[in-house]
Amino acid sequence: MSSTMAPVITVDGPGGSGKGTVTQMLAKRLGWHLLDSGALYRLTALAAMRQGVALDDEAGLVKVAASLDVAFEPTGPGEPVRVILSGEDVTAEVRTEATGDNASRVAVIQPVRDALLQRQRDFRQSPGLVADGRDMGTVVFPDAPVKIFLTASAEERARRRYSQLKDAGVDVNIDMLLEEIRVRDERDMNRSAAPLKPADDAQVIDSTGLSIEEVLDRCMAAAGQA
């Protein structure tokens, strides 16, 4: 099967909906490739710094983005996806505040965004791909045979984030988290470029009150159509 014909399952949705965990479990269960699209701008910034490419060098950044040597490996439940850049595990480094700041500078450059769009599509390889993001089903893989939009109430997502941060020893206020989530949802759903919304043919799964196993079962049922 050619890469362009390999099946794709897209899993879009807001942060805290559980899609990061579910996509890892889904890819592992199916034996398919995994794409964590949200990490690509961070990886572009990290790779550029390592290669000595300045963050205002548009042509250099486009070259870095187009040729990213990256793989995503599923891990255990509750663990972040393992990120491999040029054969090196950069899971921790890609999530640092400094990398995030650099990624925000890279993400505003349209030619870099264009290059990363193609790079995301290049992940479409046999036997199949599970793609995690916010516009996978609407922009990146509009022809995917199975599209899932995973959501949860803002209150549920705030509670999950609160538990994660408390477990990590971070002092946090759940009301502030809830407000941040609502503001981010409003911004993401109303942005002009690739707003956060289900594709017209997506299956919407509300994970509020469901265990991760129950959500996975529903996604596996949908995957049977790929």
mmCIF file with all atom_site columns, C-alpha atoms in Angstrom, residues 114-223:
data_model
loop_
_atom_site.group_PDB
_atom_site.id
_atom_site.type_symbol
_atom_site.label_atom_id
_atom_site.label_alt_id
_atom_site.label_comp_id
_atom_site.label_asym_id
_atom_site.label_entity_id
_atom_site.label_seq_id
_atom_site.pdbx_PDB_ins_code
_atom_site.Cartn_x
_atom_site.Cartn_y
_atom_site.Cartn_z
_atom_site.occupancy
_atom_site.B_iso_or_equiv
_atom_site.pdbx_formal_charge
_atom_site.auth_seq_id
_atom_site.auth_comp_id
_atom_site.auth_asym_id
_atom_site.auth_atom_id
_atom_site.pdbx_PDB_model_num
ATOM 1   C CA . ASP A 1 114 ? 3.256   25.220 5.084  1.00 0.00 ? 114 ASP A CA 1
ATOM 2   C CA . ALA A 1 115 ? 6.344   23.024 5.346  1.00 0.00 ? 115 ALA A CA 1
ATOM 3   C CA . LEU A 1 116 ? 5.031   21.387 8.528  1.00 0.00 ? 116 LEU A CA 1
ATOM 4   C CA . LEU A 1 117 ? 1.675   20.711 6.885  1.00 0.00 ? 117 LEU A CA 1
ATOM 5   C CA . GLN A 1 118 ? 3.440   18.573 4.300  1.00 0.00 ? 118 GLN A CA 1
ATOM 6   C CA . ARG A 1 119 ? 5.680   17.024 6.941  1.00 0.00 ? 119 ARG A CA 1
ATOM 7   C CA . GLN A 1 120 ? 2.581   15.934 8.866  1.00 0.00 ? 120 GLN A CA 1
ATOM 8   C CA . ARG A 1 121 ? 1.139   14.332 5.748  1.00 0.00 ? 121 ARG A CA 1
ATOM 9   C CA . ASP A 1 122 ? 4.396   12.470 5.247  1.00 0.00 ? 122 ASP A CA 1
ATOM 10  C CA . PHE A 1 123 ? 3.642   10.503 8.434  1.00 0.00 ? 123 PHE A CA 1
ATOM 11  C CA . ARG A 1 124 ? 0.928   8.684  6.467  1.00 0.00 ? 124 ARG A CA 1
ATOM 12  C CA . GLN A 1 125 ? 2.633   5.322  6.072  1.00 0.00 ? 125 GLN A CA 1
ATOM 13  C CA . SER A 1 126 ? 1.487   1.714  6.037  1.00 0.00 ? 126 SER A CA 1
ATOM 14  C CA . PRO A 1 127 ? -0.030  -0.017 7.883  1.00 0.00 ? 127 PRO A CA 1
ATOM 15  C CA . GLY A 1 128 ? -1.784  3.161  9.070  1.00 0.00 ? 128 GLY A CA 1
ATOM 16  C CA . LEU A 1 129 ? -1.555  6.359  11.116 1.00 0.00 ? 129 LEU A CA 1
ATOM 17  C CA . VAL A 1 130 ? -3.272  7.673  14.222 1.00 0.00 ? 130 VAL A CA 1
ATOM 18  C CA . ALA A 1 131 ? -2.972  11.483 14.171 1.00 0.00 ? 131 ALA A CA 1
ATOM 19  C CA . ASP A 1 132 ? -3.487  13.551 17.327 1.00 0.00 ? 132 ASP A CA 1
ATOM 20  C CA . GLY A 1 133 ? -4.152  17.257 17.019 1.00 0.00 ? 133 GLY A CA 1
ATOM 21  C CA . ARG A 1 134 ? -6.667  20.049 16.612 1.00 0.00 ? 134 ARG A CA 1
ATOM 22  C CA . ASP A 1 135 ? -7.093  20.235 12.839 1.00 0.00 ? 135 ASP A CA 1
ATOM 23  C CA . MET A 1 136 ? -6.110  16.738 11.713 1.00 0.00 ? 136 MET A CA 1
ATOM 24  C CA . GLY A 1 137 ? -9.529  15.876 10.317 1.00 0.00 ? 137 GLY A CA 1
ATOM 25  C CA . THR A 1 138 ? -10.383 19.314 8.951  1.00 0.00 ? 138 THR A CA 1
ATOM 26  C CA . VAL A 1 139 ? -7.085  20.482 7.419  1.00 0.00 ? 139 VAL A CA 1
ATOM 27  C CA . VAL A 1 140 ? -4.269  17.927 7.445  1.00 0.00 ? 140 VAL A CA 1
ATOM 28  C CA . PHE A 1 141 ? -6.104  14.704 6.542  1.00 0.00 ? 141 PHE A CA 1
ATOM 29  C CA . PRO A 1 142 ? -9.525  15.760 5.226  1.00 0.00 ? 142 PRO A CA 1
ATOM 30  C CA . ASP A 1 143 ? -9.845  12.419 3.390  1.00 0.00 ? 143 ASP A CA 1
ATOM 31  C CA . ALA A 1 144 ? -9.231  10.275 6.501  1.00 0.00 ? 144 ALA A CA 1
ATOM 32  C CA . PRO A 1 145 ? -11.693 7.360  6.554  1.00 0.00 ? 145 PRO A CA 1
ATOM 33  C CA . VAL A 1 146 ? -12.218 7.710  10.310 1.00 0.00 ? 146 VAL A CA 1
ATOM 34  C CA . LYS A 1 147 ? -12.357 11.048 12.126 1.00 0.00 ? 147 LYS A CA 1
ATOM 35  C CA . ILE A 1 148 ? -12.896 11.311 15.859 1.00 0.00 ? 148 ILE A CA 1
ATOM 36  C CA . PHE A 1 149 ? -13.508 14.510 17.783 1.00 0.00 ? 149 PHE A CA 1
ATOM 37  C CA . LEU A 1 150 ? -12.854 13.819 21.444 1.00 0.00 ? 150 LEU A CA 1
ATOM 38  C CA . THR A 1 151 ? -14.222 16.329 23.893 1.00 0.00 ? 151 THR A CA 1
ATOM 39  C CA . ALA A 1 152 ? -15.236 16.734 27.537 1.00 0.00 ? 152 ALA A CA 1
ATOM 40  C CA . SER A 1 153 ? -16.894 19.455 29.572 1.00 0.00 ? 153 SER A CA 1
ATOM 41  C CA . ALA A 1 154 ? -14.699 22.364 30.618 1.00 0.00 ? 154 ALA A CA 1
ATOM 42  C CA . GLU A 1 155 ? -15.316 21.399 34.251 1.00 0.00 ? 155 GLU A CA 1
ATOM 43  C CA . GLU A 1 156 ? -14.144 17.834 33.636 1.00 0.00 ? 156 GLU A CA 1
ATOM 44  C CA . ARG A 1 157 ? -11.020 18.999 31.806 1.00 0.00 ? 157 ARG A CA 1
ATOM 45  C CA . ALA A 1 158 ? -10.209 21.444 34.601 1.00 0.00 ? 158 ALA A CA 1
ATOM 46  C CA . ARG A 1 159 ? -10.585 18.668 37.162 1.00 0.00 ? 159 ARG A CA 1
ATOM 47  C CA . ARG A 1 160 ? -8.249  16.389 35.207 1.00 0.00 ? 160 ARG A CA 1
ATOM 48  C CA . ARG A 1 161 ? -5.642  19.117 34.831 1.00 0.00 ? 161 ARG A CA 1
ATOM 49  C CA . TYR A 1 162 ? -5.960  19.992 38.521 1.00 0.00 ? 162 TYR A CA 1
ATOM 50  C CA . SER A 1 163 ? -5.316  16.364 39.508 1.00 0.00 ? 163 SER A CA 1
ATOM 51  C CA . GLN A 1 164 ? -2.282  16.150 37.194 1.00 0.00 ? 164 GLN A CA 1
ATOM 52  C CA . LEU A 1 165 ? -0.729  19.304 38.609 1.00 0.00 ? 165 LEU A CA 1
ATOM 53  C CA . LYS A 1 166 ? -1.441  18.371 42.223 1.00 0.00 ? 166 LYS A CA 1
ATOM 54  C CA . ASP A 1 167 ? 0.124   14.951 41.659 1.00 0.00 ? 167 ASP A CA 1
ATOM 55  C CA . ALA A 1 168 ? 3.180   16.759 40.303 1.00 0.00 ? 168 ALA A CA 1
ATOM 56  C CA . GLY A 1 169 ? 3.389   18.872 43.457 1.00 0.00 ? 169 GLY A CA 1
ATOM 57  C CA . VAL A 1 170 ? 2.187   22.077 41.813 1.00 0.00 ? 170 VAL A CA 1
ATOM 58  C CA . ASP A 1 171 ? -0.017  24.399 43.878 1.00 0.00 ? 171 ASP A CA 1
ATOM 59  C CA . VAL A 1 172 ? -2.904  25.389 41.625 1.00 0.00 ? 172 VAL A CA 1
ATOM 60  C CA . ASN A 1 173 ? -6.411  26.868 41.837 1.00 0.00 ? 173 ASN A CA 1
ATOM 61  C CA . ILE A 1 174 ? -9.094  24.869 40.024 1.00 0.00 ? 174 ILE A CA 1
ATOM 62  C CA . ASP A 1 175 ? -11.263 27.947 39.384 1.00 0.00 ? 175 ASP A CA 1
ATOM 63  C CA . MET A 1 176 ? -8.361  29.646 37.617 1.00 0.00 ? 176 MET A CA 1
ATOM 64  C CA . LEU A 1 177 ? -7.751  26.501 35.561 1.00 0.00 ? 177 LEU A CA 1
ATOM 65  C CA . LEU A 1 178 ? -11.402 26.419 34.546 1.00 0.00 ? 178 LEU A CA 1
ATOM 66  C CA . GLU A 1 179 ? -11.305 30.050 33.441 1.00 0.00 ? 179 GLU A CA 1
ATOM 67  C CA . GLU A 1 180 ? -8.090  29.458 31.449 1.00 0.00 ? 180 GLU A CA 1
ATOM 68  C CA . ILE A 1 181 ? -9.693  26.493 29.694 1.00 0.00 ? 181 ILE A CA 1
ATOM 69  C CA . ARG A 1 182 ? -12.809 28.481 28.798 1.00 0.00 ? 182 ARG A CA 1
ATOM 70  C CA . VAL A 1 183 ? -10.733 31.376 27.432 1.00 0.00 ? 183 VAL A CA 1
ATOM 71  C CA . ARG A 1 184 ? -8.560  29.004 25.390 1.00 0.00 ? 184 ARG A CA 1
ATOM 72  C CA . ASP A 1 185 ? -11.610 27.200 24.014 1.00 0.00 ? 185 ASP A CA 1
ATOM 73  C CA . GLU A 1 186 ? -13.135 30.487 22.933 1.00 0.00 ? 186 GLU A CA 1
ATOM 74  C CA . ARG A 1 187 ? -9.916  31.557 21.240 1.00 0.00 ? 187 ARG A CA 1
ATOM 75  C CA . ASP A 1 188 ? -9.331  28.207 19.520 1.00 0.00 ? 188 ASP A CA 1
ATOM 76  C CA . MET A 1 189 ? -12.888 27.870 18.252 1.00 0.00 ? 189 MET A CA 1
ATOM 77  C CA . ASN A 1 190 ? -13.004 31.383 16.827 1.00 0.00 ? 190 ASN A CA 1
ATOM 78  C CA . ARG A 1 191 ? -9.541  31.774 15.298 1.00 0.00 ? 191 ARG A CA 1
ATOM 79  C CA . SER A 1 192 ? -9.483  32.490 11.566 1.00 0.00 ? 192 SER A CA 1
ATOM 80  C CA . ALA A 1 193 ? -6.976  29.751 10.657 1.00 0.00 ? 193 ALA A CA 1
ATOM 81  C CA . ALA A 1 194 ? -8.035  26.146 11.260 1.00 0.00 ? 194 ALA A CA 1
ATOM 82  C CA . PRO A 1 195 ? -10.487 26.773 14.101 1.00 0.00 ? 195 PRO A CA 1
ATOM 83  C CA . LEU A 1 196 ? -11.034 23.964 16.585 1.00 0.00 ? 196 LEU A CA 1
ATOM 84  C CA . LYS A 1 197 ? -14.183 22.172 15.461 1.00 0.00 ? 197 LYS A CA 1
ATOM 85  C CA . PRO A 1 198 ? -15.279 18.668 14.469 1.00 0.00 ? 198 PRO A CA 1
ATOM 86  C CA . ALA A 1 199 ? -15.020 17.778 10.806 1.00 0.00 ? 199 ALA A CA 1
ATOM 87  C CA . ASP A 1 200 ? -18.450 17.448 9.211  1.00 0.00 ? 200 ASP A CA 1
ATOM 88  C CA . ASP A 1 201 ? -18.007 13.670 9.069  1.00 0.00 ? 201 ASP A CA 1
ATOM 89  C CA . ALA A 1 202 ? -16.340 13.245 12.479 1.00 0.00 ? 202 ALA A CA 1
ATOM 90  C CA . GLN A 1 203 ? -17.679 11.015 15.220 1.00 0.00 ? 203 GLN A CA 1
ATOM 91  C CA . VAL A 1 204 ? -17.929 13.129 18.375 1.00 0.00 ? 204 VAL A CA 1
ATOM 92  C CA . ILE A 1 205 ? -17.097 11.284 21.592 1.00 0.00 ? 205 ILE A CA 1
ATOM 93  C CA . ASP A 1 206 ? -17.707 13.049 24.894 1.00 0.00 ? 206 ASP A CA 1
ATOM 94  C CA . SER A 1 207 ? -15.323 11.566 27.469 1.00 0.00 ? 207 SER A CA 1
ATOM 95  C CA . THR A 1 208 ? -16.963 13.307 30.437 1.00 0.00 ? 208 THR A CA 1
ATOM 96  C CA . GLY A 1 209 ? -17.547 10.683 33.107 1.00 0.00 ? 209 GLY A CA 1
ATOM 97  C CA . LEU A 1 210 ? -15.964 7.901  31.028 1.00 0.00 ? 210 LEU A CA 1
ATOM 98  C CA . SER A 1 211 ? -12.899 5.864  31.962 1.00 0.00 ? 211 SER A CA 1
ATOM 99  C CA . ILE A 1 212 ? -9.992  5.855  29.517 1.00 0.00 ? 212 ILE A CA 1
ATOM 100 C CA . GLU A 1 213 ? -10.803 2.219  28.721 1.00 0.00 ? 213 GLU A CA 1
ATOM 101 C CA . GLU A 1 214 ? -14.383 3.139  27.819 1.00 0.00 ? 214 GLU A CA 1
ATOM 102 C CA . VAL A 1 215 ? -13.167 5.927  25.539 1.00 0.00 ? 215 VAL A CA 1
ATOM 103 C CA . LEU A 1 216 ? -10.666 3.554  23.906 1.00 0.00 ? 216 LEU A CA 1
ATOM 104 C CA . ASP A 1 217 ? -13.421 1.001  23.291 1.00 0.00 ? 217 ASP A CA 1
ATOM 105 C CA . ARG A 1 218 ? -15.486 3.624  21.474 1.00 0.00 ? 218 ARG A CA 1
ATOM 106 C CA . CYS A 1 219 ? -12.478 4.697  19.412 1.00 0.00 ? 219 CYS A CA 1
ATOM 107 C CA . MET A 1 220 ? -11.679 1.076  18.563 1.00 0.00 ? 220 MET A CA 1
ATOM 108 C CA . ALA A 1 221 ? -15.257 0.612  17.384 1.00 0.00 ? 221 ALA A CA 1
ATOM 109 C CA . ALA A 1 222 ? -14.807 3.627  15.119 1.00 0.00 ? 222 ALA A CA 1
ATOM 110 C CA . ALA A 1 223 ? -11.415 2.307  13.967 1.00 0.00 ? 223 ALA A CA 1
#
